[in-house]
Amino acid sequence: MRSRPAIVPAKYNYANKNMPVLLFLDFNGYLSVAIPEKKGSAKIAEIVRLTDGSGKPLSVSGVNQLWGRAKFAVTDWDGDGRWDILWGHLANAYREVWPKGTEQPRDATLCCFPNTGTNEKPHFGTLYALKKPDGNWYAFGNHNSSLFPTDLDGDGKEDLIVGAEDGKVYYLYRSQLKPVKVGEWTKH
C-alpha cells in the first residue's frame, strides 16, 4: 500500500504486552497495530485497529491511487509520556482524509495524532498539522513527506528529518515546527 510502517517501542507497553508492536495500515486502510506472538517473534498473533475517543477506527487512506501512502513515526511528541503518531502523506490524499470543512494542505506536509488515551490503550483522533512558525504549511512536493523524529540539537526533544519528493533531506528543529490543531478526524 506504499506506506511506511513504524514500531511502537516496548517502553510504551502497548496492551500491557511489554514488547514492540508494528504500527501500519491494514488491508482496508485502517490505522492498526500488529502484536507478535511473543517477544522477538515475526509471527503476528493479533491485529488491532486503533481508534478515536469514541471507539471508531481511523482511516488515513484515500481511494484508488491515493490508497495507503502514509509514512508513520512513533514518538512522545508532546512530552506527556504517551506515544503519539507523526505522519506524512501524499498531497492529493488530503482531500480524501482531511477533516471536512478545514483548511487543507496543497502539498505533502507533516501531521500529528496525539494520544489522548494511555500507552496501553491509546486513542487518537484530534489532528494537528506541524506548520512553519508563521502558520504557513510546509510543502514537500506532491508525493512524499517521509518524516523521522530525532534529537538534532541535543536538547532532549525530538526534531524532524524529512525526506521529500525533490530528493532533498530537510532538517527541522522544534523552533521551526508549530503544532496547529486542524480538527477531529472524521473519516471512518
Short mmCIF file of C-alpha atoms in Angstrom, two decimals:
data_model
loop_
_atom_site.label_atom_id
_atom_site.label_comp_id
_atom_site.label_asym_id
_atom_site.label_seq_id
_atom_site.Cartn_x
_atom_site.Cartn_y
_atom_site.Cartn_z
CA MET A 1 0.00 0.00 0.00
CA ARG A 2 3.01 2.28 -0.50
CA SER A 3 3.09 3.28 3.15
CA ARG A 4 5.90 3.10 5.67
CA PRO A 5 5.04 1.37 8.95
CA ALA A 6 6.60 2.21 12.30
CA ILE A 7 7.41 0.44 15.55
CA VAL A 8 5.72 1.24 18.85
CA PRO A 9 8.67 0.58 21.23
CA ALA A 10 8.32 -1.85 24.13
CA LYS A 11 8.82 1.02 26.62
CA TYR A 12 5.27 2.19 25.83
CA ASN A 13 3.88 -1.24 26.83
CA TYR A 14 1.04 -1.30 24.29
CA ALA A 15 -1.82 -3.55 25.54
CA ASN A 16 0.39 -4.48 28.51
CA LYS A 17 2.46 -6.70 26.21
CA ASN A 18 5.87 -5.23 27.15
CA MET A 19 7.22 -5.76 23.62
CA PRO A 20 7.47 -3.77 20.41
CA VAL A 21 4.44 -3.81 18.11
CA LEU A 22 4.10 -2.79 14.47
CA LEU A 23 2.07 0.31 13.53
CA PHE A 24 0.73 0.02 9.97
CA LEU A 25 -2.28 0.42 7.69
CA ASP A 26 -4.31 -2.76 7.48
CA PHE A 27 -5.67 -4.11 4.20
CA ASN A 28 -8.73 -1.85 4.46
CA GLY A 29 -6.69 1.30 5.15
CA TYR A 30 -7.26 1.49 8.89
CA LEU A 31 -4.51 2.50 11.30
CA SER A 32 -3.61 -0.70 13.16
CA VAL A 33 -1.04 -2.43 15.33
CA ALA A 34 0.25 -5.96 14.84
CA ILE A 35 1.11 -7.76 18.07
CA PRO A 36 3.73 -10.52 17.77
CA GLU A 37 3.10 -13.99 19.13
CA LYS A 38 5.94 -13.44 21.61
CA LYS A 39 8.81 -11.03 22.12
CA GLY A 40 11.28 -11.32 19.25
CA SER A 41 8.87 -13.21 17.01
CA ALA A 42 7.89 -12.14 13.49
CA LYS A 43 4.72 -14.23 13.71
CA ILE A 44 1.71 -11.98 14.29
CA ALA A 45 -0.75 -13.17 16.95
CA GLU A 46 -3.24 -10.32 16.74
CA ILE A 47 -4.05 -7.23 14.70
CA VAL A 48 -5.89 -4.41 16.46
CA ARG A 49 -7.31 -1.30 14.80
CA LEU A 50 -6.53 1.95 16.59
CA THR A 51 -9.49 4.16 17.40
CA ASP A 52 -10.57 7.68 18.16
CA GLY A 53 -12.03 8.61 21.56
CA SER A 54 -15.45 7.22 20.62
CA GLY A 55 -14.04 3.83 19.63
CA LYS A 56 -14.30 4.28 15.85
CA PRO A 57 -11.34 3.02 13.78
CA LEU A 58 -9.16 5.58 11.98
CA SER A 59 -8.70 5.53 8.22
CA VAL A 60 -5.91 7.60 6.71
CA SER A 61 -6.28 6.23 3.17
CA GLY A 62 -7.89 7.84 0.16
CA VAL A 63 -9.42 5.90 -2.71
CA ASN A 64 -7.87 4.47 -5.88
CA GLN A 65 -4.38 5.92 -6.45
CA LEU A 66 -4.50 7.63 -3.05
CA TRP A 67 -4.62 4.30 -1.18
CA GLY A 68 -2.09 3.96 1.60
CA ARG A 69 0.96 6.17 1.06
CA ALA A 70 1.21 7.47 4.64
CA LYS A 71 4.65 7.43 6.27
CA PHE A 72 4.46 6.86 10.04
CA ALA A 73 6.71 7.51 13.04
CA VAL A 74 6.05 6.88 16.74
CA THR A 75 7.34 9.15 19.48
CA ASP A 76 6.19 11.06 22.55
CA TRP A 77 5.97 14.28 20.53
CA ASP A 78 4.13 16.42 23.09
CA GLY A 79 6.19 15.23 26.09
CA ASP A 80 3.27 13.87 28.13
CA GLY A 81 4.72 10.35 28.47
CA ARG A 82 2.30 8.81 25.94
CA TRP A 83 3.25 7.69 22.42
CA ASP A 84 1.94 9.81 19.59
CA ILE A 85 1.81 9.19 15.84
CA LEU A 86 3.57 11.50 13.41
CA TRP A 87 2.89 11.04 9.73
CA GLY A 88 3.35 12.46 6.29
CA HIS A 89 1.13 11.82 3.30
CA LEU A 90 0.77 12.18 -0.44
CA ALA A 91 -0.66 15.65 -1.16
CA ASN A 92 -3.75 14.58 -3.11
CA ALA A 93 -4.82 12.18 -0.38
CA TYR A 94 -5.60 15.09 1.93
CA ARG A 95 -8.81 15.86 0.06
CA GLU A 96 -9.96 12.33 0.90
CA VAL A 97 -8.86 12.02 4.52
CA TRP A 98 -8.56 15.52 5.98
CA PRO A 99 -11.36 16.68 8.33
CA LYS A 100 -14.12 18.19 6.18
CA GLY A 101 -14.53 21.95 6.28
CA THR A 102 -10.94 22.63 7.33
CA GLU A 103 -8.05 24.24 5.50
CA GLN A 104 -6.26 21.53 3.52
CA PRO A 105 -2.62 21.48 2.52
CA ARG A 106 -1.84 21.62 -1.19
CA ASP A 107 1.42 19.66 -0.92
CA ALA A 108 2.76 16.76 1.12
CA THR A 109 3.20 18.00 4.67
CA LEU A 110 3.61 16.94 8.34
CA CYS A 111 0.88 15.73 10.72
CA CYS A 112 0.50 14.53 14.30
CA PHE A 113 -2.11 12.43 16.08
CA PRO A 114 -1.58 13.00 19.83
CA ASN A 115 -2.52 10.07 22.04
CA THR A 116 -5.49 11.05 24.21
CA GLY A 117 -5.70 7.64 25.87
CA THR A 118 -2.93 5.75 27.62
CA ASN A 119 0.16 3.94 26.33
CA GLU A 120 -1.57 0.63 26.93
CA LYS A 121 -4.96 1.72 25.46
CA PRO A 122 -4.29 4.63 23.13
CA HIS A 123 -6.91 6.80 21.42
CA PHE A 124 -6.30 9.21 18.57
CA GLY A 125 -8.49 11.47 16.51
CA THR A 126 -7.52 15.08 17.07
CA LEU A 127 -5.32 16.06 14.16
CA TYR A 128 -2.51 18.60 14.33
CA ALA A 129 -0.54 19.93 11.40
CA LEU A 130 3.11 20.75 12.08
CA LYS A 131 3.38 24.09 10.32
CA LYS A 132 6.01 26.80 9.97
CA PRO A 133 6.23 29.26 12.90
CA ASP A 134 4.37 31.85 10.78
CA GLY A 135 1.43 29.43 10.36
CA ASN A 136 2.15 28.56 6.72
CA TRP A 137 2.28 24.97 5.52
CA TYR A 138 5.45 23.06 4.91
CA ALA A 139 5.28 21.97 1.27
CA PHE A 140 7.29 18.89 0.27
CA GLY A 141 6.01 18.39 -3.26
CA ASN A 142 3.21 16.07 -4.25
CA HIS A 143 4.29 12.58 -3.30
CA ASN A 144 6.45 12.49 -0.22
CA SER A 145 6.96 13.80 3.28
CA SER A 146 8.73 10.92 5.00
CA LEU A 147 9.46 12.14 8.48
CA PHE A 148 11.85 10.76 11.09
CA PRO A 149 11.94 12.12 14.66
CA THR A 150 15.41 12.55 16.17
CA ASP A 151 17.08 14.96 18.59
CA LEU A 152 19.21 17.09 16.25
CA ASP A 153 20.36 19.73 18.73
CA GLY A 154 20.83 17.66 21.91
CA ASP A 155 18.13 19.44 23.92
CA GLY A 156 16.31 16.20 24.81
CA LYS A 157 13.35 16.92 22.47
CA GLU A 158 12.97 15.31 19.10
CA ASP A 159 13.21 17.41 15.98
CA LEU A 160 12.46 16.14 12.47
CA ILE A 161 14.36 14.97 9.45
CA VAL A 162 12.10 14.88 6.38
CA GLY A 163 12.74 13.16 3.06
CA ALA A 164 10.87 14.86 0.23
CA GLU A 165 9.93 14.30 -3.40
CA ASP A 166 12.57 16.74 -4.62
CA GLY A 167 15.26 14.29 -3.50
CA LYS A 168 16.35 16.52 -0.63
CA VAL A 169 16.51 15.74 3.06
CA TYR A 170 15.32 18.58 5.29
CA TYR A 171 16.08 19.07 8.97
CA LEU A 172 13.61 20.96 11.13
CA TYR A 173 14.24 21.95 14.73
CA ARG A 174 11.36 22.22 17.20
CA SER A 175 11.55 26.01 16.93
CA GLN A 176 10.67 25.59 13.24
CA LEU A 177 7.56 23.48 13.93
CA LYS A 178 4.31 24.97 15.15
CA PRO A 179 1.58 22.43 16.06
CA VAL A 180 -1.75 23.77 14.78
CA LYS A 181 -4.96 21.95 15.67
CA VAL A 182 -6.83 21.07 12.49
CA GLY A 183 -9.85 19.32 13.96
CA GLU A 184 -11.33 15.96 14.81
CA TRP A 185 -10.69 13.11 12.40
CA THR A 186 -13.98 12.32 10.76
CA LYS A 187 -13.18 9.73 8.06
CA HIS A 188 -14.09 6.30 9.42
#
